[in-house]
Coordinates of C-alpha atoms and ligand atoms in Angstrom, one line a residue:
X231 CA 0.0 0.0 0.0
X232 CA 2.0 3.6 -0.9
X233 CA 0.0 5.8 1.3
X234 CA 2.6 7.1 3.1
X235 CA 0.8 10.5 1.8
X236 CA -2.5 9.8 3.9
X237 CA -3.4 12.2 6.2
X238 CA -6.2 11.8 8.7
X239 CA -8.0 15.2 8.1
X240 CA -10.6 14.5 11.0
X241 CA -12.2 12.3 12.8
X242 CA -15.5 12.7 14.0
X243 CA -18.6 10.8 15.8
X244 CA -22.1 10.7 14.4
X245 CA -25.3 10.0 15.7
X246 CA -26.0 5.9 16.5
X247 CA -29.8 6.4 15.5
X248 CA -29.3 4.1 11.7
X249 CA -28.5 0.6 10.9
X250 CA -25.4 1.6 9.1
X251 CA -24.0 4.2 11.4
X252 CA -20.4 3.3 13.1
X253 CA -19.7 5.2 15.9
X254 CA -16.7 6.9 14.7
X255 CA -15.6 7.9 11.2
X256 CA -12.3 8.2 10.2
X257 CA -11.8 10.2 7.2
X258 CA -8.3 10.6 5.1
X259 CA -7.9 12.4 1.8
X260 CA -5.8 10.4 -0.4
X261 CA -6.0 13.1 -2.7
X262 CA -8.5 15.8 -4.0
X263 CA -11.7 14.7 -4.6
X264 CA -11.0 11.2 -3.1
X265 CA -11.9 10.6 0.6
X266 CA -10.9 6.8 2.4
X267 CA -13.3 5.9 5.0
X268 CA -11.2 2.7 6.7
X269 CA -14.0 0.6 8.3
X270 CA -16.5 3.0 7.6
X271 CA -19.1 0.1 8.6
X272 CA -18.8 -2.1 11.7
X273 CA -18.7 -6.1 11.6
X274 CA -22.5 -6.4 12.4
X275 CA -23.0 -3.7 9.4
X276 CA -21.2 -5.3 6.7
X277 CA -23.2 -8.5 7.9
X278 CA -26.3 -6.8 7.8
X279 CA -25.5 -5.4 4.4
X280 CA -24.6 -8.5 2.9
X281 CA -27.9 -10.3 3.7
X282 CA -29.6 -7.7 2.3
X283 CA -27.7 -8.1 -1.1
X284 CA -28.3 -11.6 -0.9
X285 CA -31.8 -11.1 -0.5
X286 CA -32.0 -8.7 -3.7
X287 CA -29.8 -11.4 -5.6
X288 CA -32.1 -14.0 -5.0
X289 CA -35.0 -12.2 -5.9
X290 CA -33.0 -10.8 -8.5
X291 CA -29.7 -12.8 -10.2
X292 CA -26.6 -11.0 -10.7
X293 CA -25.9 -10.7 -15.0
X294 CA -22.7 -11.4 -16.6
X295 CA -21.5 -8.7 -18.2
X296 CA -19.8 -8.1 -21.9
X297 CA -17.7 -5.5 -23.0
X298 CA -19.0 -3.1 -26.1
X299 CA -17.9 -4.2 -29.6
X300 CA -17.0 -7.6 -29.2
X301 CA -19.0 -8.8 -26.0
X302 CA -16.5 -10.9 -24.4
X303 CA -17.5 -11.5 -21.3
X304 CA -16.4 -9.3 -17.8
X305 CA -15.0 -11.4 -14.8
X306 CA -17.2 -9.1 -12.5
X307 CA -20.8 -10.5 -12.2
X308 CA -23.2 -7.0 -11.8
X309 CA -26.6 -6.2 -10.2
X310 CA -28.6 -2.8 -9.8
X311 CA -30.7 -1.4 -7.6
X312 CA -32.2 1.6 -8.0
X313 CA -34.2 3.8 -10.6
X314 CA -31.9 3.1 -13.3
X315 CA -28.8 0.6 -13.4
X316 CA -25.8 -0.2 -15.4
X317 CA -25.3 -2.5 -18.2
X318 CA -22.8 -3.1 -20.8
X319 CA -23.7 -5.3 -24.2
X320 CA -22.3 -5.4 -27.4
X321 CA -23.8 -2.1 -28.1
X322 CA -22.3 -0.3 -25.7
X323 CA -22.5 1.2 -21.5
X324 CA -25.7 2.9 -20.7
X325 CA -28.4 2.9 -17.7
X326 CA -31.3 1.8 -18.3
X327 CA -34.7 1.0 -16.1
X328 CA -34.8 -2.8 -16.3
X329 CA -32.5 -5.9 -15.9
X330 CA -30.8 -6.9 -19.0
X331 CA -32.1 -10.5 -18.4
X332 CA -35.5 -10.9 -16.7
X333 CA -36.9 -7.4 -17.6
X334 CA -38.0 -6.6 -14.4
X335 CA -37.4 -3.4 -13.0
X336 CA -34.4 -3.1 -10.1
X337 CA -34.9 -4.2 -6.6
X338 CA -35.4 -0.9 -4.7
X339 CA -31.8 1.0 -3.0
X340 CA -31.7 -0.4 0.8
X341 CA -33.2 2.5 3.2
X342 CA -29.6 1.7 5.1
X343 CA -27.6 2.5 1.6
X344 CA -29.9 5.5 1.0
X345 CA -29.3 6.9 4.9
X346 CA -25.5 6.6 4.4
X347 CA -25.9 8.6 1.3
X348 CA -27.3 11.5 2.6
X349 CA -24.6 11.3 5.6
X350 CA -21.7 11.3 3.8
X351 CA -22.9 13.7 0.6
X352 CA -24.1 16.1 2.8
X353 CA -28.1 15.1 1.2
X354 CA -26.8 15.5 -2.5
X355 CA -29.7 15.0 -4.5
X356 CA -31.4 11.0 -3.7
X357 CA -29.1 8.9 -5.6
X358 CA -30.5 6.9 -8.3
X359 CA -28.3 3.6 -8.8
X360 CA -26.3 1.6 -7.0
X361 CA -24.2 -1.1 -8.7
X362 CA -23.3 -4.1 -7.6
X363 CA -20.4 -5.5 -8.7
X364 CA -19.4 -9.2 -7.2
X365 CA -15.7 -10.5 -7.7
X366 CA -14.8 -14.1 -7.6
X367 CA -10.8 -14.5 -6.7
X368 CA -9.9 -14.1 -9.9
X369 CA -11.7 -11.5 -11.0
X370 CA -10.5 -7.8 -12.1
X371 CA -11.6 -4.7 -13.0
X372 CA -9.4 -2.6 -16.1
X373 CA -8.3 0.7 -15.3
X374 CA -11.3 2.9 -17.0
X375 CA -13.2 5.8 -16.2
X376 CA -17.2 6.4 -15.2
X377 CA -18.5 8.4 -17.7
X378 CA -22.0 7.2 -18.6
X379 CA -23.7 9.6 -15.9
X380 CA -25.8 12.7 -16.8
X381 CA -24.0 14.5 -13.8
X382 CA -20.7 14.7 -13.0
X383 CA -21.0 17.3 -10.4
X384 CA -22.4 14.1 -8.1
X385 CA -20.1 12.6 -6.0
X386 CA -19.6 8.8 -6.3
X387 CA -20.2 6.2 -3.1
X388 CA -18.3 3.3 -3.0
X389 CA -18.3 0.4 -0.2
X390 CA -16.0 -2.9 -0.3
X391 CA -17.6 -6.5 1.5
X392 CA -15.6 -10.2 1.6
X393 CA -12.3 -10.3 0.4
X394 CA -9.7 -7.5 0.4
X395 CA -8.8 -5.8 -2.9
X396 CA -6.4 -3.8 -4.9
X397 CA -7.5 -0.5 -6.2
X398 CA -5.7 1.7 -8.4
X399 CA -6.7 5.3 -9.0
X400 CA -4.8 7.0 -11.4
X401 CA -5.9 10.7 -13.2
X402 CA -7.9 11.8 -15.7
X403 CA -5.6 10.9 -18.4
X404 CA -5.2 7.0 -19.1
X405 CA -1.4 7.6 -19.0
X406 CA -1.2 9.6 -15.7
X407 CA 0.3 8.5 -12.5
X408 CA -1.1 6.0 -10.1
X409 CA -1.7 5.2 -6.9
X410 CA -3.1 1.9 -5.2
X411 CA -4.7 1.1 -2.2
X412 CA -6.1 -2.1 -0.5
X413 CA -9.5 -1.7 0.3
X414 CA -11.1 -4.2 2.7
X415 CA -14.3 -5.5 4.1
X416 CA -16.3 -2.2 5.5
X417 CA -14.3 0.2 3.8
X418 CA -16.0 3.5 2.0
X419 CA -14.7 5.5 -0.9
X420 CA -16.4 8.8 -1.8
X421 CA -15.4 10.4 -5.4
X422 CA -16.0 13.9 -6.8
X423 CA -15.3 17.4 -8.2
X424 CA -11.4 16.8 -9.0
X425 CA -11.5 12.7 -8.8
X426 CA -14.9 12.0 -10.5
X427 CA -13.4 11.7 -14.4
X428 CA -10.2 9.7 -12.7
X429 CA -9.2 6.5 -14.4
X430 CA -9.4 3.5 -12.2
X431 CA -9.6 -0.1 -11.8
X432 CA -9.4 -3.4 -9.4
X433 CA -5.9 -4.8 -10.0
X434 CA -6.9 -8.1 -7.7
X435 CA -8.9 -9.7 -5.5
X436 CA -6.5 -11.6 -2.4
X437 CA -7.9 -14.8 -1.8
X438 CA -9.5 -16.2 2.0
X439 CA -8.8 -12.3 3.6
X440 CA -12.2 -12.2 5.2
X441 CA -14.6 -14.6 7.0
X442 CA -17.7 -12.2 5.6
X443 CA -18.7 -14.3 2.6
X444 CA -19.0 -18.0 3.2
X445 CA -18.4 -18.5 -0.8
X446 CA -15.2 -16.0 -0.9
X447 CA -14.5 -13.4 -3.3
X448 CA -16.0 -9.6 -2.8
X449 CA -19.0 -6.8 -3.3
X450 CA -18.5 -3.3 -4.1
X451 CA -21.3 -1.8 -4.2
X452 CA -21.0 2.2 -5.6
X453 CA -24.3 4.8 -5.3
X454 CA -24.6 7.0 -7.7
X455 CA -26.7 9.8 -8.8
X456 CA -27.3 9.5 -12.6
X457 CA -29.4 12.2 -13.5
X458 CA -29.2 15.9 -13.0
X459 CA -31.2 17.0 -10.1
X460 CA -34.4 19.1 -11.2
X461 CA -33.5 22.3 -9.4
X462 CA -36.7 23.4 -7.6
X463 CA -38.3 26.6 -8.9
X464 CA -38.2 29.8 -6.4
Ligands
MD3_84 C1 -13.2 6.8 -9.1 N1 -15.9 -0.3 -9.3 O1 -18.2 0.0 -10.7 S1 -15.1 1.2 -6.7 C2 -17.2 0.7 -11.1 O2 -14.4 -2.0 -6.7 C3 -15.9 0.5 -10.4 O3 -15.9 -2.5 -8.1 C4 -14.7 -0.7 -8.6 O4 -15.0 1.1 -10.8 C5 -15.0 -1.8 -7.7 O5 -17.3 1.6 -11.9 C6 -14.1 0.5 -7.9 C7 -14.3 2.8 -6.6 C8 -14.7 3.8 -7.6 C9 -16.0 3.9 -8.1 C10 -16.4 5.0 -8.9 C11 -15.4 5.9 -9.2 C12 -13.8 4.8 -7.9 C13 -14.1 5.8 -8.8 C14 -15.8 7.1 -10.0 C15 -14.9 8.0 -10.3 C16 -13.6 7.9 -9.8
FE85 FE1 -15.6 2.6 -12.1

């Protein structure tokens, strides 16, 4: 981990009145626009977040993936909640209101995922996705950026479960320099203003690093707001 540039900028206690609400919160700015949140959720939190996403994936199976253009297949396994979710095909990345598969709409954004949003972006606008993206141990994400949102001016919400991985964030130029950083079970991300067109990736998943997922491997989930908020009239 090269993080020998961290600097814990505060630390602060919240309120205990949610499910997903750790006592204290831990904030360090790797760099602008990127804020690390080690162990943003407790033990009993990532455990109560997890069998809610199994509950959505059975009522709801994950989808494989294919990249645009030739539609081989992604080694990340993907499901939405939300309004809108993501998909990639052979015609391209886009959101859209329905799974790719089944047809149905999304399962609906946890009310513990949507209470974390408004606590850690300051109630930016109700987010409108959040992605699920599961990793077996050998599964990888190439460095790219997120560019299929409406709004760019929304931060990005990220939260690791199960198996430790190694992320790389590098800068808005495919070419720039990187940085990486192991991101474990309960750990939060946020991503805006300066960050939010940063390339990045998943380098690799280290096998049997947590006892969270009896099967192994990892979620990130990331919340997102797609759309550009309807500013209210005077
Ligand atoms: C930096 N997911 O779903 S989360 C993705 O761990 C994605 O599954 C990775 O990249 C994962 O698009 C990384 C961290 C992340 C998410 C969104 C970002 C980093 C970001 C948006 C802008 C900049
Ligand atoms: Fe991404």
């Amino acid at each position: 981990m090269r993080c020998s540039q961290m600097v814990p900028i505060a630390t602060q206690s919240s309120s205990t009145n949610g499910m997903i609400d750790s006592a204290a919160m831990t904030r360090i700015e790797i760099k602008p626009g990127v804020i690390y949140f080690p162990t943003l959720l407790n033990r009993e939190e990532q455990e109560s977040l997890r069998d809610e996403i199994y509950v959505a994936i059975n009522a709801a199976h994950l989808f494989q993936s294919t990249m645009p253009r030739w539609g081989n297949p992604m080694s990340v396994k993907m499901l939405n909640l939300g309004s809108l979710g993501w998909v990639s095909d052979k015609s391209g990345y886009r959101y859209q209101k329905r799974h790719p598969v089944t047809g149905e709409a999304w399962p609906p954004i946890f009310p513990s995922l949507l209470k974390l949003w408004g606590r850690l972006t300051n109630n930016y606008a109700e987010p409108e996705a959040c992605l699920i993206n599961y990793y077996s141990s050998t599964a990888k994400m190439g460095l790219h950026q997120d560019r299929d949102e409406e709004d760019f001016n929304a931060p990005v919400v990220s939260l690791s479960l199960g198996d430790t991985a190694l992320f790389r964030i590098g800068t808005s130029e495919r070419s720039g320099p990187t940085q990486s950083i192991k991101l474990q079970s309960g750990d939060g991300l946020i991503f805006d203003g300066p960050a939010r067109l940063d390339f990045h990736g998943i380098d690799r998943v280290y096998k049997e690093t947590s006892t969270l997922l009896n099967e192994g491997g990892r979620f990130n989930l990331t919340i997102r707001r797609v759309t550009k908020p309807v500013i209210a009239a005077p």
